[in-house]
């Protein structure tokens, strides 16, 4: 049981069983991690449960402390999804392992223990498990290769209730010696007292004690205080329970450890791992070594090895909250949501800073929301915006409303009252497909300034201005989509419909089809692309503007640890008019946007953005000499947002816009300033 590398492989059929070695693993097929345990007994139990599959129990090779991973191997790729779905019904934490891991397993040598021939002895008249009190503590004392060795150990512990179970596993026959029925008040003193004689002792989990209590055997032994060791019954096949060796867990003074920490801080993770593995073989349960080893593996995105390091910490020191917190986060990266929640909840039971507690609760909430079949959320945003130059614009992001274009040299301002309502509903069809329905409503009420209303400029139609003073703009959008989730990929395709009204009269309808793809790299960086086709259909008065449109978007998002979130987006748009009109030519644009968001405090955040768009359109109007109209649009924005409560926030935003055009009427500059209050639900 103390070999450095041991791989145990078992495949069960309905009628008999045989041992599957690493040579029997087909590297062209897939594998699933069924579960991970700190003792071989639980691993064997799970292996038995999945007897229909080729199962393979692997002991970790990075440490002397046993750590067991149970695999189901030789699964056909075409049956992988169906198989995983069946497995998850019995093991929620199961996940598909990598091809490189399967290849590694197939090359690992097998080392099996020899069987021992054990014969019957005297039977006890009572069921041994009836003497075990599951409400009290138990200790796993030692493992014995022979019956006499187990009895020798029990004879030296006659002052305690002893329980012995014997394994007749395919790979080993061992006796496991336990002290049971220990009062909670005496447990710590007892552990300390006998630690020097039995350095490998470990607390037996409540799960194991309950298992003993409920699973009566013919070949287990209960030896109450001063019981003579000849009262033995040893004729039962039972699970092997592995001892977990604990060593000193304090930070070591070895200079190599300090060197490894420096390498980690300098982001030289591979070099740090090399040194830490050397230290790990010498002090396998040292929490400091395992912590930085886990962090190093995590930073290079090897989450399986990171989880092994963090689990060794929790085995050696159950009170190591940082290690358990890191373990929970690593489980999340592996897709083990139930295990992550369990680890998070264990941390929450302790006295921790309120900010940490808040973050953990938010993570648990997000995990649970992802597990729900359906959800509904949205927000209402109310605001007021001052625009010092109306010039050809509204507050909508995607569409320009031409009614407000001003060609006068004078600058006129608007005060705009904004109302925005957003509602989202999604339904999870299964683990891979999600249906979403998004609804957005925007209303903008424009209030013209007195200067414009009282103008004496003969080029301005005052009657038209008075009409516009009563105008408002309404925008409604409904978006239906299906999303397909595959590990780090998200593919979304769907349809949407938008309509715009001016002064409560129809103005513009937009029908669209879209396909979006997102892919996450290195756990943080998200790369996304979008292709959208849509048709603009205007009211009869403006039908010369009807067009077919194509949008192509390419973007990247990077949330950094210290400097906030960064976004970089490129957008190409092509607009093709359906009817030739010298005043409404085709146009195309190339746009770039850089955005940054930074959390100054937990409640206050800063956001900045820079936007540039080059718009080209062929003008056939003789007044412009058939030149190509070029607009260069620049936009700089700066905003602050303050979270008043969990669902309410206040924000302000300043935006400067400049449009340089080679056709004078389309040159303009403007500034806007807005204040908004947002309520989520």
XYZ file of C-alpha atoms in Angstrom:
681
model
C 0.000 0.000 0.000
C 2.985 2.327 0.243
C 4.324 1.931 -3.296
C 5.042 5.243 -4.969
C 3.033 4.512 -8.093
C 0.169 2.005 -8.103
C -2.495 1.682 -10.747
C -5.368 -0.658 -10.058
C -7.507 -1.682 -12.984
C -10.771 -3.624 -12.813
C -13.463 -4.474 -15.339
C -16.611 -6.223 -14.233
C -19.133 -8.234 -16.216
C -22.395 -9.683 -14.966
C -20.995 -13.191 -14.476
C -17.332 -12.833 -13.658
C -14.505 -10.351 -13.364
C -11.015 -9.920 -14.737
C -8.188 -7.453 -14.315
C -7.699 -4.879 -17.050
C -4.133 -3.647 -17.398
C -2.992 -0.415 -19.005
C -2.256 -2.366 -22.187
C -6.000 -2.952 -22.551
C -6.726 0.775 -22.804
C -7.560 1.845 -26.356
C -6.090 5.327 -26.836
C -8.358 5.880 -29.854
C -11.387 5.767 -27.578
C -12.546 8.143 -24.878
C -12.479 8.050 -21.095
C -14.570 9.516 -18.278
C -13.409 10.386 -14.761
C -16.060 8.819 -12.526
C -14.865 10.193 -9.182
C -11.805 11.019 -7.077
C -11.089 9.785 -3.546
C -8.452 9.993 -0.876
C -8.815 6.287 -0.083
C -8.805 3.188 -2.201
C -11.871 1.743 -0.527
C -14.225 4.394 -1.850
C -12.570 4.198 -5.248
C -13.104 0.430 -5.357
C -16.714 0.879 -4.291
C -17.408 3.227 -7.209
C -15.590 0.881 -9.570
C -17.878 -1.930 -8.452
C -20.906 0.274 -9.014
C -19.953 0.817 -12.675
C -19.310 -2.847 -13.478
C -20.707 -2.485 -17.012
C -17.712 -0.385 -18.064
C -13.986 -0.980 -18.285
C -12.912 0.719 -15.072
C -9.417 1.797 -14.178
C -8.305 3.042 -10.734
C -5.200 5.211 -10.829
C -3.077 6.230 -7.890
C -1.477 9.653 -8.270
C 2.162 9.645 -9.269
C 3.128 13.087 -7.986
C 3.222 12.213 -4.303
C 3.841 9.441 -1.821
C 0.402 10.066 -0.322
C -2.167 7.854 -2.081
C -4.798 9.670 -4.091
C -7.154 7.682 -6.317
C -8.950 8.583 -9.537
C -11.533 6.186 -11.012
C -11.818 6.119 -14.809
C -14.237 4.487 -17.216
C -12.214 3.786 -20.372
C -12.649 2.348 -23.883
C -15.813 4.339 -24.582
C -16.688 4.786 -28.258
C -16.655 8.428 -29.329
C -20.056 8.154 -30.984
C -21.552 6.932 -27.695
C -19.700 9.401 -25.476
C -22.541 11.876 -24.827
C -25.062 9.129 -24.138
C -22.623 7.300 -21.871
C -21.729 10.451 -19.918
C -25.410 11.238 -19.428
C -25.998 7.756 -17.956
C -22.923 7.997 -15.730
C -23.908 11.425 -14.377
C -27.136 9.961 -13.027
C -25.032 7.931 -10.582
C -21.950 10.136 -10.285
C -22.738 13.850 -10.659
C -19.094 14.905 -10.611
C -18.141 12.774 -13.654
C -16.468 14.530 -16.581
C -14.749 13.620 -19.857
C -11.006 13.256 -19.491
C -8.511 14.480 -22.066
C -7.031 12.301 -24.808
C -3.546 13.047 -23.488
C -4.569 11.665 -20.069
C -5.852 8.448 -21.659
C -2.618 8.139 -23.613
C -0.656 8.601 -20.384
C -2.686 5.935 -18.586
C -2.097 3.411 -21.371
C 1.678 3.709 -20.906
C 1.723 3.462 -17.093
C 3.093 0.190 -15.623
C 0.854 -1.921 -13.382
C 1.939 -3.126 -9.951
C -0.413 -5.518 -8.148
C -0.177 -6.985 -4.643
C -0.117 -10.736 -4.162
C -3.149 -12.515 -2.756
C -2.899 -14.183 0.624
C -4.619 -17.424 1.519
C -6.718 -16.825 4.635
C -8.642 -19.661 6.297
C -11.683 -19.675 8.560
C -11.393 -19.356 12.323
C -13.836 -19.089 15.204
C -17.065 -17.213 14.463
C -18.424 -14.559 16.767
C -21.925 -15.124 18.037
C -22.957 -11.478 17.530
C -22.841 -9.167 14.536
C -19.726 -7.086 14.934
C -21.231 -3.932 13.402
C -23.952 -3.814 16.068
C -21.252 -2.773 18.519
C -20.243 0.334 16.560
C -21.757 3.675 17.538
C -21.863 5.869 14.375
C -22.375 9.032 16.417
C -18.900 8.687 17.913
C -15.470 9.150 16.387
C -13.211 6.509 14.841
C -9.547 6.273 13.916
C -7.895 4.280 11.141
C -4.817 2.980 12.951
C -2.845 0.821 10.555
C -2.827 -1.750 7.758
C -1.596 -5.281 8.300
C -0.576 -7.758 5.632
C -1.283 -10.770 7.825
C -3.834 -11.834 10.421
C -1.213 -12.160 13.150
C 0.076 -8.639 12.467
C -3.449 -7.205 12.790
C -3.983 -9.081 16.068
C -0.647 -7.886 17.351
C -1.691 -4.306 16.728
C -5.071 -4.823 18.417
C -3.447 -6.495 21.438
C -1.458 -3.311 22.048
C -4.718 -1.313 22.128
C -6.777 -3.311 24.600
C -7.989 -0.175 26.351
C -10.129 0.720 23.322
C -12.881 -0.785 21.191
C -11.140 -2.262 18.163
C -12.743 -3.059 14.835
C -10.964 -5.038 12.094
C -12.117 -5.497 8.516
C -10.368 -7.707 6.023
C -9.993 -7.077 2.312
C -10.025 -9.840 -0.273
C -9.620 -7.484 -3.190
C -8.279 -8.742 -6.497
C -5.144 -6.774 -5.893
C -4.485 -7.169 -2.200
C -5.506 -8.958 0.993
C -5.074 -6.672 3.981
C -6.472 -6.165 7.446
C -7.433 -2.650 8.480
C -7.396 -1.871 12.191
C -9.713 0.799 13.612
C -10.374 2.260 17.052
C -14.123 2.917 17.244
C -16.606 4.403 19.721
C -14.316 7.285 20.735
C -16.027 10.090 22.620
C -15.692 13.456 20.902
C -14.200 15.022 24.028
C -11.424 12.425 24.158
C -10.694 12.181 20.451
C -7.965 14.839 20.224
C -6.078 13.608 23.289
C -6.249 10.008 22.087
C -4.926 10.937 18.642
C -2.015 12.813 20.169
C -1.295 10.025 22.630
C -0.895 7.201 20.115
C 0.445 9.288 17.214
C 4.057 8.509 18.086
C 3.433 4.761 17.895
C 1.101 4.870 14.881
C 2.270 7.902 12.858
C 0.038 7.016 9.892
C -3.221 7.091 11.820
C -6.062 9.088 10.347
C -9.588 10.034 11.331
C -12.124 7.687 9.782
C -14.868 9.533 7.960
C -18.468 9.391 9.172
C -19.315 7.858 5.818
C -17.094 4.857 6.504
C -18.399 4.388 10.045
C -21.989 4.464 8.811
C -21.033 2.060 6.068
C -19.678 -0.391 8.650
C -22.799 0.000 10.729
C -25.174 -0.709 7.860
C -23.162 -3.413 6.080
C -22.999 -6.482 8.331
C -20.249 -8.940 7.507
C -19.288 -12.466 8.400
C -15.613 -11.774 8.305
C -15.119 -8.628 10.374
C -13.988 -8.475 13.984
C -15.126 -6.365 16.902
C -12.809 -6.519 19.908
C -14.172 -4.623 22.925
C -11.806 -3.545 25.655
C -9.576 -6.417 26.932
C -11.118 -8.887 24.421
C -8.892 -11.886 23.650
C -7.687 -11.743 20.068
C -8.657 -15.348 19.252
C -12.318 -14.319 18.875
C -11.876 -13.719 15.187
C -14.013 -14.270 12.119
C -12.262 -13.516 8.868
C -14.177 -14.918 5.930
C -15.643 -11.867 4.192
C -14.702 -9.910 1.090
C -14.701 -6.229 2.055
C -13.452 -2.985 0.578
C -9.889 -1.842 1.128
C -9.667 1.369 3.130
C -6.511 3.303 2.402
C -4.482 4.999 5.099
C -3.706 8.653 4.523
C -0.264 9.508 5.707
C 0.002 12.926 7.329
C 3.261 14.764 7.735
C 4.172 18.138 9.062
C 2.123 20.805 7.390
C 3.927 23.960 8.445
C 5.826 26.134 5.977
C 9.289 24.682 5.342
C 12.523 26.631 5.613
C 14.224 24.873 2.686
C 15.772 27.513 0.415
C 14.359 25.649 -2.587
C 10.871 26.529 -1.365
C 11.755 30.243 -1.287
C 13.220 29.915 -4.791
C 9.994 28.300 -5.999
C 7.913 31.137 -4.505
C 10.052 33.717 -6.315
C 9.636 31.842 -9.592
C 5.867 31.714 -9.023
C 5.705 35.462 -8.322
C 7.718 36.050 -11.507
C 5.167 33.919 -13.421
C 7.768 31.244 -14.229
C 5.320 28.505 -13.321
C 6.969 25.531 -15.033
C 10.261 26.177 -13.236
C 8.426 26.572 -9.938
C 6.602 23.264 -10.504
C 9.886 21.421 -11.059
C 11.244 22.531 -7.670
C 7.952 22.034 -5.841
C 7.646 18.452 -7.109
C 11.069 17.680 -5.627
C 9.915 19.052 -2.282
C 6.605 17.222 -2.573
C 8.293 13.828 -2.771
C 10.133 14.644 0.437
C 7.169 16.227 2.301
C 4.051 15.040 0.438
C 1.471 16.581 2.781
C 3.168 19.915 3.379
C 0.392 22.455 2.858
C 2.722 25.289 1.794
C 4.331 23.191 -0.936
C 0.977 21.880 -2.148
C -0.540 25.351 -2.160
C 2.027 26.869 -4.488
C 2.107 23.707 -6.574
C -1.681 23.931 -6.981
C -1.478 27.638 -7.825
C 1.231 26.964 -10.398
C -0.769 24.199 -12.073
C -3.858 26.424 -12.012
C -2.028 29.293 -13.721
C -0.944 27.009 -16.588
C -4.536 25.688 -16.752
C -3.724 22.120 -15.694
C -6.747 21.948 -13.424
C -6.662 18.201 -12.773
C -3.206 18.396 -11.196
C -4.146 21.604 -9.397
C -7.135 19.864 -7.799
C -4.900 16.992 -6.657
C -2.583 19.467 -4.888
C -5.435 21.301 -3.173
C -7.096 18.061 -2.083
C -3.857 16.957 -0.432
C -4.025 20.207 1.559
C -7.562 19.531 2.770
C -6.629 15.956 3.680
C -3.632 17.105 5.713
C -5.411 20.073 7.281
C -9.199 20.293 7.145
C -9.064 23.816 8.615
C -6.965 25.177 5.711
C -9.654 27.516 4.330
C -7.575 29.069 1.550
C -6.720 25.636 0.199
C -10.366 24.567 0.257
C -11.410 27.816 -1.421
C -8.863 27.301 -4.198
C -10.049 23.694 -4.516
C -13.641 24.873 -5.001
C -12.579 27.293 -7.740
C -10.567 24.548 -9.453
C -13.590 22.231 -9.335
C -15.505 24.960 -11.155
C -12.896 25.060 -13.910
C -13.200 21.274 -14.243
C -16.977 21.559 -14.494
C -17.534 19.794 -11.140
C -20.263 22.156 -9.950
C -21.668 19.989 -7.153
C -18.205 19.424 -5.669
C -17.483 23.152 -5.942
C -20.651 24.011 -4.007
C -19.786 21.475 -1.285
C -16.324 23.005 -0.857
C -17.675 26.562 -0.872
C -20.235 25.655 1.813
C -17.508 24.193 4.037
C -15.653 27.509 3.854
C -18.835 29.450 4.660
C -19.183 27.572 7.963
C -16.114 29.405 9.258
C -15.425 32.955 10.418
C -14.272 34.626 7.196
C -14.163 38.269 5.969
C -17.528 39.583 4.816
C -16.230 40.391 1.318
C -15.057 36.784 0.876
C -18.391 35.467 2.148
C -20.208 37.727 -0.296
C -18.098 36.532 -3.239
C -18.643 32.877 -2.326
C -22.400 33.337 -2.034
C -22.438 35.026 -5.444
C -20.530 32.109 -6.966
C -22.922 29.576 -5.438
C -25.856 31.625 -6.690
C -24.412 31.673 -10.209
C -23.772 27.924 -10.153
C -27.308 27.193 -8.971
C -28.771 29.511 -11.613
C -26.854 27.588 -14.287
C -28.324 24.337 -12.974
C -31.910 25.634 -13.140
C -34.072 24.618 -16.088
C -35.334 28.140 -16.650
C -34.839 31.658 -15.373
C -36.199 35.150 -15.855
C -34.365 38.412 -15.296
C -34.168 41.947 -16.550
C -33.864 45.596 -15.585
C -35.469 49.035 -15.905
C -33.302 52.064 -16.668
C -34.530 55.659 -16.287
C -32.384 58.634 -17.234
C -31.993 62.136 -18.596
C -29.442 63.164 -21.234
C -28.326 66.618 -22.355
C -27.197 66.791 -26.012
C -25.619 70.114 -27.052
C -25.985 69.383 -30.791
C -28.935 67.287 -31.952
C -27.363 66.596 -35.366
C -28.558 63.374 -36.915
C -28.665 61.102 -33.903
C -30.683 59.420 -31.177
C -29.538 57.414 -28.200
C -30.098 54.047 -29.900
C -26.834 52.294 -30.668
C -27.528 50.744 -34.057
C -29.821 52.958 -36.059
C -29.720 56.621 -37.121
C -33.033 58.486 -37.281
C -32.723 61.072 -40.044
C -35.499 63.422 -38.893
C -33.183 65.188 -36.492
C -30.445 66.099 -38.946
C -29.474 69.790 -38.772
C -27.551 71.507 -41.576
C -27.620 74.989 -40.055
C -24.426 76.515 -38.725
C -26.196 77.104 -35.437
C -25.921 74.457 -32.745
C -29.130 73.353 -31.081
C -29.440 71.257 -27.979
C -31.913 68.675 -26.724
C -32.796 67.380 -23.333
C -33.795 63.728 -23.739
C -35.813 61.687 -21.252
C -34.865 58.007 -21.568
C -36.754 54.894 -20.523
C -35.300 51.432 -21.123
C -36.895 48.108 -20.179
C -35.080 44.804 -20.715
C -36.507 41.336 -19.987
C -34.747 37.987 -20.596
C -36.135 34.484 -20.343
C -34.069 31.359 -20.907
C -34.910 27.676 -20.785
C -32.288 24.935 -20.574
C -33.331 22.120 -22.929
C -30.411 19.979 -21.708
C -26.787 20.444 -20.638
C -25.843 21.545 -24.164
C -28.788 23.557 -25.531
C -30.408 26.723 -24.176
C -33.369 28.633 -25.614
C -33.467 32.394 -24.958
C -36.049 35.105 -25.551
C -34.915 38.706 -25.045
C -37.171 41.737 -25.128
C -36.015 45.384 -25.157
C -38.076 48.575 -25.129
C -36.603 52.094 -25.392
C -38.526 55.362 -25.290
C -36.900 58.751 -25.810
C -38.760 62.043 -25.406
C -36.976 64.996 -27.065
C -37.398 68.494 -25.617
C -36.075 71.258 -27.926
C -34.344 74.299 -26.488
C -35.848 77.804 -26.660
C -33.112 79.086 -28.957
C -34.171 76.754 -31.700
C -37.870 77.417 -31.218
C -37.414 81.220 -31.407
C -34.930 81.313 -34.269
C -35.117 83.976 -36.981
C -33.031 81.907 -39.402
C -35.098 81.763 -42.618
C -33.589 78.376 -43.500
C -35.261 76.811 -40.462
C -38.850 75.649 -40.769
C -40.295 76.812 -37.432
C -43.550 74.956 -37.982
C -41.624 71.721 -38.494
C -39.608 72.395 -35.344
C -42.791 72.853 -33.337
C -43.958 69.491 -34.614
C -40.651 67.875 -33.710
C -40.879 69.368 -30.241
C -43.776 67.006 -29.614
C -42.002 63.994 -31.071
C -40.753 60.984 -29.272
C -38.902 57.916 -30.427
C -39.869 54.332 -29.422
C -37.740 51.279 -30.124
C -38.860 47.682 -29.578
C -36.697 44.600 -30.144
C -37.472 40.908 -29.700
C -34.665 38.370 -30.023
C -35.127 34.564 -30.168
C -32.039 32.336 -30.053
C -30.718 28.832 -29.416
C -27.302 28.351 -27.822
C -25.159 25.237 -28.027
C -22.565 24.919 -25.252
C -19.474 22.730 -25.716
C -16.884 23.136 -22.981
C -15.212 26.469 -23.816
C -17.325 27.080 -26.960
C -20.681 28.827 -27.194
C -22.528 28.826 -30.533
C -25.698 30.952 -30.754
C -28.022 31.310 -33.716
C -31.412 32.943 -34.004
C -33.684 35.664 -35.344
C -34.656 39.114 -34.171
C -37.163 41.796 -35.035
C -37.031 45.522 -34.281
C -39.411 48.364 -34.923
C -39.002 52.127 -34.472
C -41.800 54.662 -34.187
C -41.504 58.461 -34.404
C -44.277 60.569 -32.902
C -46.196 57.327 -32.409
C -46.155 56.680 -36.163
C -44.378 53.762 -37.902
C -40.920 54.675 -39.143
C -38.651 51.630 -39.516
C -38.813 47.816 -39.197
C -35.743 45.574 -39.102
C -35.760 41.777 -39.617
C -32.571 39.847 -38.935
C -30.855 36.442 -38.831
C -27.633 35.970 -36.867
C -24.980 33.459 -35.838
C -22.606 34.157 -32.931
C -19.638 32.133 -31.721
C -17.687 32.562 -28.495
C -14.609 30.632 -27.451
C -12.725 30.945 -24.183
C -8.949 30.585 -24.051
C -6.782 30.208 -20.940
C -9.885 30.315 -18.703
C -10.211 34.113 -19.075
C -9.775 35.440 -22.618
C -12.965 35.267 -24.676
C -12.820 35.522 -28.467
C -16.108 36.092 -30.257
C -17.374 36.487 -33.817
C -20.802 37.362 -35.160
C -22.434 37.319 -38.583
C -25.779 39.053 -39.018
C -27.997 39.627 -42.027
C -30.914 42.035 -41.682
C -33.319 44.046 -43.821
C -34.386 47.628 -43.114
C -37.916 48.443 -44.217
C -38.970 52.078 -43.801
C -42.402 53.650 -43.795
C -43.758 54.695 -47.217
C -42.475 58.249 -46.833
C -38.875 56.987 -46.531
C -38.993 53.779 -48.588
C -36.111 54.968 -50.755
C -33.927 54.067 -47.718
C -34.938 50.373 -47.713
C -31.863 48.176 -47.716
C -30.252 44.786 -47.142
C -27.460 44.775 -44.564
C -24.619 42.545 -43.418
C -22.750 42.947 -40.126
C -19.543 41.087 -39.264
C -18.207 41.489 -35.740
C -14.909 40.200 -34.355
C -14.006 40.866 -30.750
C -11.962 39.854 -27.771
C -12.609 40.264 -24.039
C -9.957 39.977 -21.346
C -10.755 40.319 -17.615
C -7.441 40.972 -15.873
C -6.820 40.363 -12.183
C -5.610 43.853 -11.324
C -6.394 46.237 -14.165
C -10.060 45.601 -14.913
C -11.805 44.248 -18.007
C -10.624 45.060 -21.532
C -12.622 44.742 -24.753
C -11.490 45.162 -28.355
C -14.056 44.982 -31.185
C -13.970 45.287 -34.983
C -17.249 45.750 -36.907
C -17.814 45.725 -40.652
C -21.202 46.826 -42.036
C -22.416 46.794 -45.639
C -25.718 48.500 -46.539
C -27.175 47.861 -50.025
C -30.183 49.956 -51.066
C -33.057 48.085 -52.697
C -33.949 51.002 -54.982
C -31.495 53.379 -56.667
C -31.740 56.929 -55.302
C -29.131 59.668 -55.776
C -29.888 60.944 -52.273
C -29.699 57.495 -50.631
C -26.644 55.613 -51.952
C -25.146 52.351 -50.724
C -22.705 52.625 -47.855
C -20.138 50.577 -45.975
C -18.301 51.128 -42.712
C -15.304 49.780 -40.802
C -15.428 50.405 -37.078
C -13.139 49.785 -34.105
C -13.973 50.009 -30.417
C -11.751 49.760 -27.368
C -13.424 49.569 -23.955
C -12.212 49.275 -20.391
C -14.029 48.761 -17.100
C -12.309 49.030 -13.716
C -13.751 48.421 -10.245
C -12.410 51.205 -8.025
C -14.206 49.719 -5.014
C -16.764 46.976 -4.529
C -19.489 49.515 -5.341
C -17.847 52.112 -7.587
C -16.634 51.341 -11.123
C -15.081 53.388 -13.915
C -15.574 52.725 -17.627
C -13.964 54.312 -20.658
C -14.275 53.654 -24.374
C -12.915 54.894 -27.675
C -14.822 54.340 -30.909
C -13.770 55.051 -34.502
C -15.773 54.422 -37.652
C -14.923 55.126 -41.285
C -18.082 55.363 -43.408
C -17.945 55.382 -47.214
C -20.842 56.016 -49.581
C -21.017 56.811 -53.268
C -23.009 59.984 -53.850
C -24.586 60.524 -57.276
C -26.044 63.893 -56.409
C -24.619 66.443 -58.904
C -24.225 68.917 -56.084
C -21.465 66.722 -54.697
C -19.835 66.026 -58.100
C -20.307 62.272 -57.844
C -17.634 62.111 -55.195
C -17.264 59.350 -52.622
C -18.499 60.677 -49.328
C -16.168 59.776 -46.459
C -17.121 60.216 -42.839
C -14.624 59.657 -40.040
C -16.543 59.352 -36.807
C -14.711 59.599 -33.463
C -16.312 58.938 -30.119
C -14.756 59.122 -26.638
C -16.794 58.131 -23.577
C -16.158 58.238 -19.833
C -18.549 56.995 -17.165
C -18.949 56.168 -13.478
C -21.325 53.639 -11.935
C -22.199 53.284 -8.253
C -23.983 50.214 -6.866
C -26.484 51.451 -4.279
C -27.851 47.973 -3.486
C -27.507 44.525 -5.031
C -30.167 45.404 -7.616
C -29.952 49.202 -7.894
C -27.209 51.367 -9.381
C -26.622 54.993 -10.365
C -24.466 55.962 -13.347
C -23.292 59.046 -15.187
C -21.695 59.253 -18.615
C -19.934 61.910 -20.665
C -19.458 61.427 -24.411
C -17.663 63.504 -27.021
C -18.433 62.893 -30.695
C -16.740 64.331 -33.762
C -17.621 63.591 -37.385
C -15.141 64.671 -40.085
C -16.740 64.518 -43.529
C -15.572 65.632 -46.950
C -19.078 66.985 -47.507
C -19.527 70.033 -45.297
C -23.171 69.581 -44.157
C -22.219 66.323 -42.492
C -19.387 67.768 -40.398
C -20.282 68.211 -36.762
C -19.144 67.975 -33.154
C -21.246 67.233 -30.122
C -21.151 66.482 -26.434
C -23.658 64.584 -24.336
C -23.981 64.097 -20.606
C -26.392 61.655 -19.009
C -27.481 60.437 -15.569
C -29.297 57.117 -15.143
C -30.766 54.930 -12.429
C -31.005 51.190 -13.050
C -33.102 48.631 -11.182
C -32.570 44.907 -11.825
C -35.116 42.187 -11.188
